[in-house]
PDB file of C-alpha atoms and ligand atoms in Angstrom:
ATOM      1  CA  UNK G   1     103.829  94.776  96.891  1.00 95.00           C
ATOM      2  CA  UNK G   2     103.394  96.104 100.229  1.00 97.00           C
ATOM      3  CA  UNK G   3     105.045  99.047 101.255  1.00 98.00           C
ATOM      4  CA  UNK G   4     105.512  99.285 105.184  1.00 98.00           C
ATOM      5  CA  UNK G   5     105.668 102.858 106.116  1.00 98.00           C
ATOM      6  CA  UNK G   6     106.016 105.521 108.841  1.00 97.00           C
ATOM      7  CA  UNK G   7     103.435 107.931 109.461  1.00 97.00           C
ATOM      8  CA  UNK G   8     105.201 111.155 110.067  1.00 97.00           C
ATOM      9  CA  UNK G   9     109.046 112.098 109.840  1.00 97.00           C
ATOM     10  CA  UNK G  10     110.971 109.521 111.484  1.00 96.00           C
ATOM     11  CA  UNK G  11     111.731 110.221 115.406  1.00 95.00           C
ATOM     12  CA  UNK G  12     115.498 109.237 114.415  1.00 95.00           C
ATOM     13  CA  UNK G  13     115.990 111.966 111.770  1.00 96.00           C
ATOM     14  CA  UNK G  14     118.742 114.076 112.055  1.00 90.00           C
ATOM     15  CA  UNK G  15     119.003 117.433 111.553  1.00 82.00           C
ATOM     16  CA  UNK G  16     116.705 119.637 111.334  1.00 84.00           C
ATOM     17  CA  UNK G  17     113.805 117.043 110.940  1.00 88.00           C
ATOM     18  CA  UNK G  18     112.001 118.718 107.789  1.00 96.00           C
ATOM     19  CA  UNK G  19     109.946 116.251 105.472  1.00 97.00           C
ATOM     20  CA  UNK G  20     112.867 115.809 102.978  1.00 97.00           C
ATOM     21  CA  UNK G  21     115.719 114.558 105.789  1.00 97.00           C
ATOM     22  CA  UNK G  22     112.396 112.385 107.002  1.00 97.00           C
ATOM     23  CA  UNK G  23     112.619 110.848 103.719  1.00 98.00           C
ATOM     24  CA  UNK G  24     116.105 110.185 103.324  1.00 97.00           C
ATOM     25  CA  UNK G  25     115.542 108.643 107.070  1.00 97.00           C
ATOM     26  CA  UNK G  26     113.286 106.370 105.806  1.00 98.00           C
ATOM     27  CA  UNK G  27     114.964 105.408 103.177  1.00 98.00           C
ATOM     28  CA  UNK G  28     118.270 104.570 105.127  1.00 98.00           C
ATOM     29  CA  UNK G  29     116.125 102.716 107.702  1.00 98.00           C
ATOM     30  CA  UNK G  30     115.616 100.221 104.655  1.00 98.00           C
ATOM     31  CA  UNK G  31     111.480 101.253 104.880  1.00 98.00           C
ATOM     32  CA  UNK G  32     109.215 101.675 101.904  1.00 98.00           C
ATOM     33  CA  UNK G  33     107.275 104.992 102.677  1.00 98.00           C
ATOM     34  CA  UNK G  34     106.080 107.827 104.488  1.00 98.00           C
ATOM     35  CA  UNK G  35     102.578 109.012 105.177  1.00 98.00           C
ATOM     36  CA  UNK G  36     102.988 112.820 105.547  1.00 98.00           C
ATOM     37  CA  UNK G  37     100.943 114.367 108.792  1.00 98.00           C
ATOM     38  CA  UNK G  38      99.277 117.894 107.852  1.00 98.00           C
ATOM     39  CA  UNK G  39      97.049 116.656 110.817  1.00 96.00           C
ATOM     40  CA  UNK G  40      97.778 119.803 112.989  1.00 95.00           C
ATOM     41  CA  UNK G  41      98.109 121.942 109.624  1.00 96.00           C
ATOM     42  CA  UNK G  42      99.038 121.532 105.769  1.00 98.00           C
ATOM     43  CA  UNK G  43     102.604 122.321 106.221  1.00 97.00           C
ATOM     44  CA  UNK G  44     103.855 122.110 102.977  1.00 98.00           C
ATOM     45  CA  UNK G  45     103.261 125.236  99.999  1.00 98.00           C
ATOM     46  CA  UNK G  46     103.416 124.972  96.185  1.00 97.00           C
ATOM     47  CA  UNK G  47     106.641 125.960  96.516  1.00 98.00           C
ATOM     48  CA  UNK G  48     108.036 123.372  99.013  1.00 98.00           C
ATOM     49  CA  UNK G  49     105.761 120.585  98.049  1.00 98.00           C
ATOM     50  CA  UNK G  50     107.195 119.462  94.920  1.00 98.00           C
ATOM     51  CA  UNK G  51     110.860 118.778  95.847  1.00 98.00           C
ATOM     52  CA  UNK G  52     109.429 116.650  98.173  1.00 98.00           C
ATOM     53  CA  UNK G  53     108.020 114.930  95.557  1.00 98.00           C
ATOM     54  CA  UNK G  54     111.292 114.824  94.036  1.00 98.00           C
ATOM     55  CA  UNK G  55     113.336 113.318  96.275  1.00 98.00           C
ATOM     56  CA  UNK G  56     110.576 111.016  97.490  1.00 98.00           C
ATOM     57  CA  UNK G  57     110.324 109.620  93.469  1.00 98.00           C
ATOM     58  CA  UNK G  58     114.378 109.337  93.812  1.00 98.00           C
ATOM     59  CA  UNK G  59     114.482 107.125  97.092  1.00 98.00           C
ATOM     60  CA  UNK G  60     111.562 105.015  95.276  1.00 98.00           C
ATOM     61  CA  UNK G  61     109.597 105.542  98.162  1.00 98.00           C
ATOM     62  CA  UNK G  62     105.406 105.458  98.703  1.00 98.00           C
ATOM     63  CA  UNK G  63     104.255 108.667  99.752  1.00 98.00           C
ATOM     64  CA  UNK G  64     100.830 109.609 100.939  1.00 98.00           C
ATOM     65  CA  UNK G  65      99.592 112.218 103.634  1.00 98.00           C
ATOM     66  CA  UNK G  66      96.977 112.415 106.233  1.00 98.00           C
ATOM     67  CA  UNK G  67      94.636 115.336 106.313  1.00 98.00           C
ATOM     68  CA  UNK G  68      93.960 117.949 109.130  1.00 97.00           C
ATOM     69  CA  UNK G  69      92.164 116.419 112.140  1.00 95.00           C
ATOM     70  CA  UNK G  70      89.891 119.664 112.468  1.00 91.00           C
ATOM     71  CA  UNK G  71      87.383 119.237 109.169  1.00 93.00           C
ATOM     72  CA  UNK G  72      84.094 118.141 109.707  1.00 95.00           C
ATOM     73  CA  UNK G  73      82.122 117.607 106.148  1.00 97.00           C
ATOM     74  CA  UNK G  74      79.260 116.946 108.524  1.00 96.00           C
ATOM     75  CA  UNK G  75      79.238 120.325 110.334  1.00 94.00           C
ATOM     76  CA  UNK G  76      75.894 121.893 111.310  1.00 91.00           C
ATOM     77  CA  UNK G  77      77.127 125.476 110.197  1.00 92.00           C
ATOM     78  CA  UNK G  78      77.118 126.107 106.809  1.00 93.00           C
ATOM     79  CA  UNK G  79      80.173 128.243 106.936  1.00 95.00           C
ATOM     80  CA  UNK G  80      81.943 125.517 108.784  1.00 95.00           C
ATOM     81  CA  UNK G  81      80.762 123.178 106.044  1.00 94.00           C
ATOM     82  CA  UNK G  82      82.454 124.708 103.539  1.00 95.00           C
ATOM     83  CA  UNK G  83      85.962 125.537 105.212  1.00 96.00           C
ATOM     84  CA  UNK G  84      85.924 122.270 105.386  1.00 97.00           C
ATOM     85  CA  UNK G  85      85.491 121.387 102.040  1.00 98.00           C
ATOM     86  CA  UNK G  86      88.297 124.084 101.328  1.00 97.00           C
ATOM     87  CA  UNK G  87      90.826 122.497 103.652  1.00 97.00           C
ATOM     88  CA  UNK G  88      90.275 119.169 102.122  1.00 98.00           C
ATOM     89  CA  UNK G  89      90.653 120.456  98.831  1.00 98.00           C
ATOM     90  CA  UNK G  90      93.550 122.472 100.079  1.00 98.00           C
ATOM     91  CA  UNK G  91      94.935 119.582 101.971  1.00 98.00           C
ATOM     92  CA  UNK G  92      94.412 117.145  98.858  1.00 98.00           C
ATOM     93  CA  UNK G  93      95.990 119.235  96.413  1.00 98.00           C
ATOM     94  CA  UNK G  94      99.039 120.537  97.839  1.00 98.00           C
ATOM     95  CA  UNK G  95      99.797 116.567  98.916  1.00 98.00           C
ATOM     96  CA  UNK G  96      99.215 115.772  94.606  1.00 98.00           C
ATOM     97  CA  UNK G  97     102.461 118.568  94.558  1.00 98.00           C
ATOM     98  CA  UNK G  98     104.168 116.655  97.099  1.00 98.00           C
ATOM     99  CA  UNK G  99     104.010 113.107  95.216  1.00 98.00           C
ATOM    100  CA  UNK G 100     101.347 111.599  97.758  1.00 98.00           C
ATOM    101  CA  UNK G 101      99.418 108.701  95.963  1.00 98.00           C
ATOM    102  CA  UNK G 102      96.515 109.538  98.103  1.00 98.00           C
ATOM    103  CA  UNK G 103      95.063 111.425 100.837  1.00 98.00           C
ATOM    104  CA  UNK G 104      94.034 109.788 104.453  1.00 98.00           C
ATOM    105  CA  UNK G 105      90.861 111.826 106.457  1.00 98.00           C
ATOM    106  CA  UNK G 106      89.184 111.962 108.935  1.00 97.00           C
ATOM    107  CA  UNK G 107      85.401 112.816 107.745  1.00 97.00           C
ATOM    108  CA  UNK G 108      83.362 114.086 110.199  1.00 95.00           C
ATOM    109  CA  UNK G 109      80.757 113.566 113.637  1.00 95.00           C
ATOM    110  CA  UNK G 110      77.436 112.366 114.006  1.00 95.00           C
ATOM    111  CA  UNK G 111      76.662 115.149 115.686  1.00 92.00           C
ATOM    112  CA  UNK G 112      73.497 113.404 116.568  1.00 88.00           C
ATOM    113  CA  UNK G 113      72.445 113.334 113.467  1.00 91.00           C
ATOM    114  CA  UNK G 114      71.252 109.882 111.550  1.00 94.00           C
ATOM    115  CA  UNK G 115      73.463 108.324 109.988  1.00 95.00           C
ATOM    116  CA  UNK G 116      71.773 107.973 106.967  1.00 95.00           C
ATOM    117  CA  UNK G 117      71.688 111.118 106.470  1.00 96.00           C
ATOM    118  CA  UNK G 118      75.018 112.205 107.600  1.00 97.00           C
ATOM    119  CA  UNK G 119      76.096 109.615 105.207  1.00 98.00           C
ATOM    120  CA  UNK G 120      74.640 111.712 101.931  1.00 97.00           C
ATOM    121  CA  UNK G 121      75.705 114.755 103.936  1.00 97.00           C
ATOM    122  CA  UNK G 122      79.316 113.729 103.589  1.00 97.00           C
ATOM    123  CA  UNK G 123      78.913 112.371 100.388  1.00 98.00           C
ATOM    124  CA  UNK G 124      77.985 115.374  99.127  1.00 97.00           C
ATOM    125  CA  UNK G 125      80.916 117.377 100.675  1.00 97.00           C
ATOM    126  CA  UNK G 126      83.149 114.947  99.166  1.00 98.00           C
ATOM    127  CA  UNK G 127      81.739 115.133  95.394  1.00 98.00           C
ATOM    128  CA  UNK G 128      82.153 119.124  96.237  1.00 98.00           C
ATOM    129  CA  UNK G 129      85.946 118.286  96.943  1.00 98.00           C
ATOM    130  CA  UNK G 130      86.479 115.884  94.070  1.00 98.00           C
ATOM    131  CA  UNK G 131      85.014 118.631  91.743  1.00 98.00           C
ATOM    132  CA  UNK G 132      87.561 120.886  92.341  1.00 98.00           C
ATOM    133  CA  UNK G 133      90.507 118.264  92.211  1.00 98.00           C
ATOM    134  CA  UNK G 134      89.326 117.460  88.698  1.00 97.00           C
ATOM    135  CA  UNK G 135      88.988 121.178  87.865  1.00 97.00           C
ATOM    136  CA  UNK G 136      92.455 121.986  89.237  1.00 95.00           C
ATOM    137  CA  UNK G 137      94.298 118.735  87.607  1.00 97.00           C
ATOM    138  CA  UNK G 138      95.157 117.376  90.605  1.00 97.00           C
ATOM    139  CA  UNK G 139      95.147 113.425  90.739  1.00 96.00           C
ATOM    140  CA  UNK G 140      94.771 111.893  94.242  1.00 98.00           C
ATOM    141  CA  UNK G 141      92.860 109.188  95.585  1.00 98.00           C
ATOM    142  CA  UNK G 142      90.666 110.665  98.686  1.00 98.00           C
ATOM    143  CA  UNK G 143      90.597 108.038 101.737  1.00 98.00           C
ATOM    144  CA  UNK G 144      87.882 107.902 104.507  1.00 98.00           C
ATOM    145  CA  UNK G 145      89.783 106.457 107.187  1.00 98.00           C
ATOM    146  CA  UNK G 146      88.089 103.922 109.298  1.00 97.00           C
ATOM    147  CA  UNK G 147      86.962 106.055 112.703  1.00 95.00           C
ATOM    148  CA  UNK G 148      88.262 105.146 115.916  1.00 94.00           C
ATOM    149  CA  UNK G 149      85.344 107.052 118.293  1.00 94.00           C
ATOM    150  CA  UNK G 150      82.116 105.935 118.175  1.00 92.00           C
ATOM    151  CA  UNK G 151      80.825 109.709 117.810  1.00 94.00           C
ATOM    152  CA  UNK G 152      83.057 109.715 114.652  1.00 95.00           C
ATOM    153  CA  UNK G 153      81.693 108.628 110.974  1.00 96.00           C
ATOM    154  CA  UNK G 154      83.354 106.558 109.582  1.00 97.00           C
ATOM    155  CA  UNK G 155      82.306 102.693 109.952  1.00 96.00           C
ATOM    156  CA  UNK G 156      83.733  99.688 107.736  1.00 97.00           C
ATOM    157  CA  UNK G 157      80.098  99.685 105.498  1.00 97.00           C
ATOM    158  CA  UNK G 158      80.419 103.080 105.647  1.00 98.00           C
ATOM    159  CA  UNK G 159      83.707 103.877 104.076  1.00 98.00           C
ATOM    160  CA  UNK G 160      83.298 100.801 102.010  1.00 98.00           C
ATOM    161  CA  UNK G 161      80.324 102.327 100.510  1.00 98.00           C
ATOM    162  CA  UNK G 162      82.101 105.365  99.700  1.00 98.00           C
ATOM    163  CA  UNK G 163      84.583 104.135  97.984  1.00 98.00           C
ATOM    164  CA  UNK G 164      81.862 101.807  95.746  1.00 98.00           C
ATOM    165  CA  UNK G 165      79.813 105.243  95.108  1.00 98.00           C
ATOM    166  CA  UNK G 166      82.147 107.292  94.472  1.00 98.00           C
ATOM    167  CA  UNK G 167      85.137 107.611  91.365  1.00 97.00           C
ATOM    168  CA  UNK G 168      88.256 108.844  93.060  1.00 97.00           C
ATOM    169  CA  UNK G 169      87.555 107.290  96.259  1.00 98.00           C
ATOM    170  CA  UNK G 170      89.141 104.342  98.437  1.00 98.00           C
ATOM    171  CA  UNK G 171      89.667 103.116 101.728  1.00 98.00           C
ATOM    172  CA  UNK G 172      91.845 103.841 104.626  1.00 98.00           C
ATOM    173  CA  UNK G 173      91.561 100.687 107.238  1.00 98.00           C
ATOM    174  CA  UNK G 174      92.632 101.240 110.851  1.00 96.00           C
ATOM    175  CA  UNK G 175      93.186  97.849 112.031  1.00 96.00           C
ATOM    176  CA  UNK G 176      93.902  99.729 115.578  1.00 94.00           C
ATOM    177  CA  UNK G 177      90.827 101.679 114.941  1.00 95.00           C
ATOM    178  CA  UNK G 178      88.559  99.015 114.434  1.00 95.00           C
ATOM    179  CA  UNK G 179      89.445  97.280 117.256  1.00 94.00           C
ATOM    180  CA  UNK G 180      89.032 100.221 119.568  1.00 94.00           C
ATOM    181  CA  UNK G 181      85.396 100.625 118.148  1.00 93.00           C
ATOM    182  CA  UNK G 182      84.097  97.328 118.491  1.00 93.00           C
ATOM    183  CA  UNK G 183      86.132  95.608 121.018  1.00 92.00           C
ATOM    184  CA  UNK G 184      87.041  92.518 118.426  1.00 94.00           C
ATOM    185  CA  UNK G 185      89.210  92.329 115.687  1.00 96.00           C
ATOM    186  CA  UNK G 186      92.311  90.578 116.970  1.00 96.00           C
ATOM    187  CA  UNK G 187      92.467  87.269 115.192  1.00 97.00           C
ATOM    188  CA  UNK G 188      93.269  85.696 111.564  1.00 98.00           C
ATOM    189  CA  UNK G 189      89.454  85.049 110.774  1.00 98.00           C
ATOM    190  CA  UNK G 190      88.523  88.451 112.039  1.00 98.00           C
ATOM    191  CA  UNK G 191      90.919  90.219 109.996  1.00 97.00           C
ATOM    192  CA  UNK G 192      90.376  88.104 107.050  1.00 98.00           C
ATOM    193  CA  UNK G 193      86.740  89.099 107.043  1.00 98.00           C
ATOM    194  CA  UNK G 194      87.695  92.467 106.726  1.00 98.00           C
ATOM    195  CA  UNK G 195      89.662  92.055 104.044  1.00 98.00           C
ATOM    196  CA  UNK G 196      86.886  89.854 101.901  1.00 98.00           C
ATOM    197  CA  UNK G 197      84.597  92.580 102.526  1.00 98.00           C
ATOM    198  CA  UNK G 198      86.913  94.847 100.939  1.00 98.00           C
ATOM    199  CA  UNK G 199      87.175  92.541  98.026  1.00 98.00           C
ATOM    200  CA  UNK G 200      83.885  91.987  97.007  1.00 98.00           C
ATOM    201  CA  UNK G 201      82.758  95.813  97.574  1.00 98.00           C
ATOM    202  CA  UNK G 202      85.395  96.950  95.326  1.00 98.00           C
ATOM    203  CA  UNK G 203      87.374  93.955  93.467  1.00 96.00           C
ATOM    204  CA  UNK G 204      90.753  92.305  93.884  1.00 93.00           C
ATOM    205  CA  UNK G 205      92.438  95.702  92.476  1.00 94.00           C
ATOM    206  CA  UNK G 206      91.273  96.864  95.944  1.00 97.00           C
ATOM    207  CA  UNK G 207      93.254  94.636  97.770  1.00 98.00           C
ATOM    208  CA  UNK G 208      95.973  95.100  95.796  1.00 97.00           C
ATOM    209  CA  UNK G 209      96.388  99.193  96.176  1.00 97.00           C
ATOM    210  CA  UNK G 210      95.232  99.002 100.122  1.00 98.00           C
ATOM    211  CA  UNK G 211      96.166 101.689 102.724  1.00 98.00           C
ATOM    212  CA  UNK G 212      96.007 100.428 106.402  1.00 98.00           C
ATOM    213  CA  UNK G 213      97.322 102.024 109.906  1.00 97.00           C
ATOM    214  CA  UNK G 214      98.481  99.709 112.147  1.00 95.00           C
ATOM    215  CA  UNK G 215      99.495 100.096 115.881  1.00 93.00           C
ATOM    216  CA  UNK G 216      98.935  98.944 119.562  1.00 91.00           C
ATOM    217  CA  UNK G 217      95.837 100.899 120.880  1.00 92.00           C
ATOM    218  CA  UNK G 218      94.007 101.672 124.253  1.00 91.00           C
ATOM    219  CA  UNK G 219      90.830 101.975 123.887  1.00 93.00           C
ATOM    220  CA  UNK G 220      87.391 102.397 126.054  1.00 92.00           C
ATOM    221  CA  UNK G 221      83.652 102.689 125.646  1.00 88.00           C
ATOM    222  CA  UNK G 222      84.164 105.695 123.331  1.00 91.00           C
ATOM    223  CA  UNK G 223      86.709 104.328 121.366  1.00 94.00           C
ATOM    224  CA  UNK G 224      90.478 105.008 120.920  1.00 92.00           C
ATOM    225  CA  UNK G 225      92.249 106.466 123.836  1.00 93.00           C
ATOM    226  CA  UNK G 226      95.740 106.614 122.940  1.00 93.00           C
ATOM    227  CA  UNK G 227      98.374 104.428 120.405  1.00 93.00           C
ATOM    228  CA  UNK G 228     100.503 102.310 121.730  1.00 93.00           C
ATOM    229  CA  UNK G 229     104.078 100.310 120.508  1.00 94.00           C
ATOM    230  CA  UNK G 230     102.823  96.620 119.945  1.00 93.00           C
ATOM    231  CA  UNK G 231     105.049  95.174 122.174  1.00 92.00           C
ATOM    232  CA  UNK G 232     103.244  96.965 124.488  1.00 93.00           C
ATOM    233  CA  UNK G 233      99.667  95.220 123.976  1.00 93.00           C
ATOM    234  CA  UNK G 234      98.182  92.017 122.897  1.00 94.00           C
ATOM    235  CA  UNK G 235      97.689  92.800 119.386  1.00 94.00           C
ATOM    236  CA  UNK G 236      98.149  89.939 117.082  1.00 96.00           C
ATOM    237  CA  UNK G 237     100.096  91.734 114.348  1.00 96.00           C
ATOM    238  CA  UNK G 238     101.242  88.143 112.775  1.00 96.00           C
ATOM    239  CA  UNK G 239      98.423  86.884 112.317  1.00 97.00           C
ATOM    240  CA  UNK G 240      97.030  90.219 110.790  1.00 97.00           C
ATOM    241  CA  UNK G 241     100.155  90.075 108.055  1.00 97.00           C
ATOM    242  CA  UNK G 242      99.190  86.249 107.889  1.00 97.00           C
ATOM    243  CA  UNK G 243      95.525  87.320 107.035  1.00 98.00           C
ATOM    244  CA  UNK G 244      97.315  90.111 104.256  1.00 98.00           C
ATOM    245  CA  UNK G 245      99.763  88.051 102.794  1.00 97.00           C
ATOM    246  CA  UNK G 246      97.012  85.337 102.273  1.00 96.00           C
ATOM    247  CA  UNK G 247      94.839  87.986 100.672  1.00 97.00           C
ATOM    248  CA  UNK G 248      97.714  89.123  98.001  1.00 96.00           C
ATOM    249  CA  UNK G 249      97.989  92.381  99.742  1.00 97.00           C
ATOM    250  CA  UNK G 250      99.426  95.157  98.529  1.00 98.00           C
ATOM    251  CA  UNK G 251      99.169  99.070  98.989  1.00 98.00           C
ATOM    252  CA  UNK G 252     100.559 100.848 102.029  1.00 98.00           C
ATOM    253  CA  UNK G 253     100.782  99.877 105.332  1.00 98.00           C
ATOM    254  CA  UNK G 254     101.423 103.068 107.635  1.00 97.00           C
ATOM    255  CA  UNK G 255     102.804 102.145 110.949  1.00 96.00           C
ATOM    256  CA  UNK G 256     101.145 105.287 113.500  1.00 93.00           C
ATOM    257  CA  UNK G 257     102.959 103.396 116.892  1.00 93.00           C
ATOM    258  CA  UNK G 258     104.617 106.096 119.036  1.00 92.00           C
ATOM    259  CA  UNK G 259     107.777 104.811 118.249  1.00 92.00           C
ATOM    260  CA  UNK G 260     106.795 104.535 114.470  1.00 95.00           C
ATOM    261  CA  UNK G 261     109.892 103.498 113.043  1.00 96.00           C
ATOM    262  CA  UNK G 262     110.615 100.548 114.846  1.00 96.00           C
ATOM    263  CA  UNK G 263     107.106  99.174 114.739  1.00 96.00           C
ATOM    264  CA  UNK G 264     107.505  99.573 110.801  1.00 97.00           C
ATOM    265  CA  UNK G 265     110.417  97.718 110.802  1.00 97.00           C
ATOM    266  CA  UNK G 266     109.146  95.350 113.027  1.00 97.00           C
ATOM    267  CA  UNK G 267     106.112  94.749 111.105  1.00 97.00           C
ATOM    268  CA  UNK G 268     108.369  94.780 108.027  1.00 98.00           C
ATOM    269  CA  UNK G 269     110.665  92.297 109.290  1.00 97.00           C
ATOM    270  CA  UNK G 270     107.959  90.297 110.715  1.00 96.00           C
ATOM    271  CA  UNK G 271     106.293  90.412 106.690  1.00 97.00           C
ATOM    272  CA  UNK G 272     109.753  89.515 104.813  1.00 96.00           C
ATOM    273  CA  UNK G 273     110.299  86.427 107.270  1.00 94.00           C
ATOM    274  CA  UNK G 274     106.474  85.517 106.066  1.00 92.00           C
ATOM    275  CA  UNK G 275     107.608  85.559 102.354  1.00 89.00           C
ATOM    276  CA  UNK G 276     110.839  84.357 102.255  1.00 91.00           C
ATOM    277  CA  UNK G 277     109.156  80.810 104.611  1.00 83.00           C
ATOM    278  CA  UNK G 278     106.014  81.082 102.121  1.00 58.00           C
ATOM    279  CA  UNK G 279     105.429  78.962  99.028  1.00 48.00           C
TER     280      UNK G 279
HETATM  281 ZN1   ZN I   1      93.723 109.205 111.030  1.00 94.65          ZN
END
């Protein structure tokens, strides 16, 4: 089952557009999830997290979030390093609370460094983080998202080997990101080699509990420049939900367009008319 989501509360909610009337947004909008954005800040307390989880467990809805933007696990300074480490952790556990199924991030920079070994750098920041989620109780799948600037970590082999080394870990694929990165990536056999790669680093199950962003993007030499609604680009989004309904894909699929709701439902629309014409 693939659950078509938007990431963030719903433009459309009403109210006072907190997480929970997001949800019930969502929900009335006929979509299957939310991933919830503590990219500017984790939002959400021990206190407010777990009626979220609640109500989100009520609507039958997918939840996951998406981590602060400002953590590097690759930072030179050592003090740096570790807030890091601590707002991940924070980040990771406080979305457990709120019902999230796993946790989206952004890992770090080059910073000029190799990136072999920034690689075991980040690695190592992440077996610090997955430590203290097993120590705490927390469960929570940690997600390396696919990076959308070139100065960013975060290739396909990259996260893919993450995710192989490490217990606890698993994708996140930008589709939009991957695209901005290498210039390619628009077209049924592209996207289908993505997703055997992802099967035979880390099984069919893999494919089956997947996490993707999808939107229209603008991108230069560096990489992503800003997201854009897909009717706004050339982005082959059918044949992308071809490609994933080919592969028996299932997991989340977080729409990030700037008008996120009705590129979810478009993509979700887009997805049911696939199914119901299938054999
Ligand atoms: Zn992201």
């Amino acid at each position: 089952m693939l659950y078509f989501c938007t990431a963030g509360i719903p433009a459309s909610t009403k109210g006072k557009g907190d997480t929970i009337s997001g949800l019930k947004r969502v929900a009335d909008l006929g979509l299957g999830g939310m991933e919830i954005e503590f990219v500017r800040g984790v939002y959400l307390k021990e206190n407010t997290a777990p009626p979220v989880a609640y109500v989100g467990d009520k609507l039958g809805l997918k939840l996951s979030c998406h981590a602060p933007y400002y953590l590097n696990l690759n930072a030179v300074d050592e003090i740096k390093q570790r807030q890091s480490v601590g707002v991940l952790h924070h980040a990771a556990r406080i979305a457990a609370m709120a019902g999230a199924g796993g946790i989206v991030f952004h890992a770090g920079y080059y910073l000029k460094g190799d990136p072999g070994t920034v690689y075991d750098q980040i690695k190592g920041q992440m077996e610090l983080v997955l430590e203290k989620l097993g120590d705490d109780g927390s469960r929570i799948t940690l997600r390396p998202e696919l990076a959308g600037k070139v100065s960013q970590f975060g290739t396909l082999s990259e996260i893919l080997r993450l995710s192989k080394e490490l217990p606890g870990v698993a994708p996140a694929i930008d589709f939009a990101h991957l695209r901005a990165v290498t210039g390619r990536y628009n077209s049924y056999a592209e996207f289908s080699e993505v997703l055997s790669r992802i099967g035979e680093a880390l099984g069919a199950e893999a494919l089956s509990d997947l996490h993707l962003h999808v939107s229209g993007i603008e991108y230069g030499r560096t990489g992503e420049r800003r997201h854009l609604n897909l009717a706004e680009t050339d982005y082959r989004f059918d044949e992308l939900l071809q490609a994933l309904y080919d592969f028996k894909a299932g997991g989340m699929l977080v729409c990030e367009s700037p008008s996120i709701e009705g590129d979810a439902l478009l993509l979700q629309r887009t997805w049911q008319e696939l199914m119901s014409g299938g054999t």
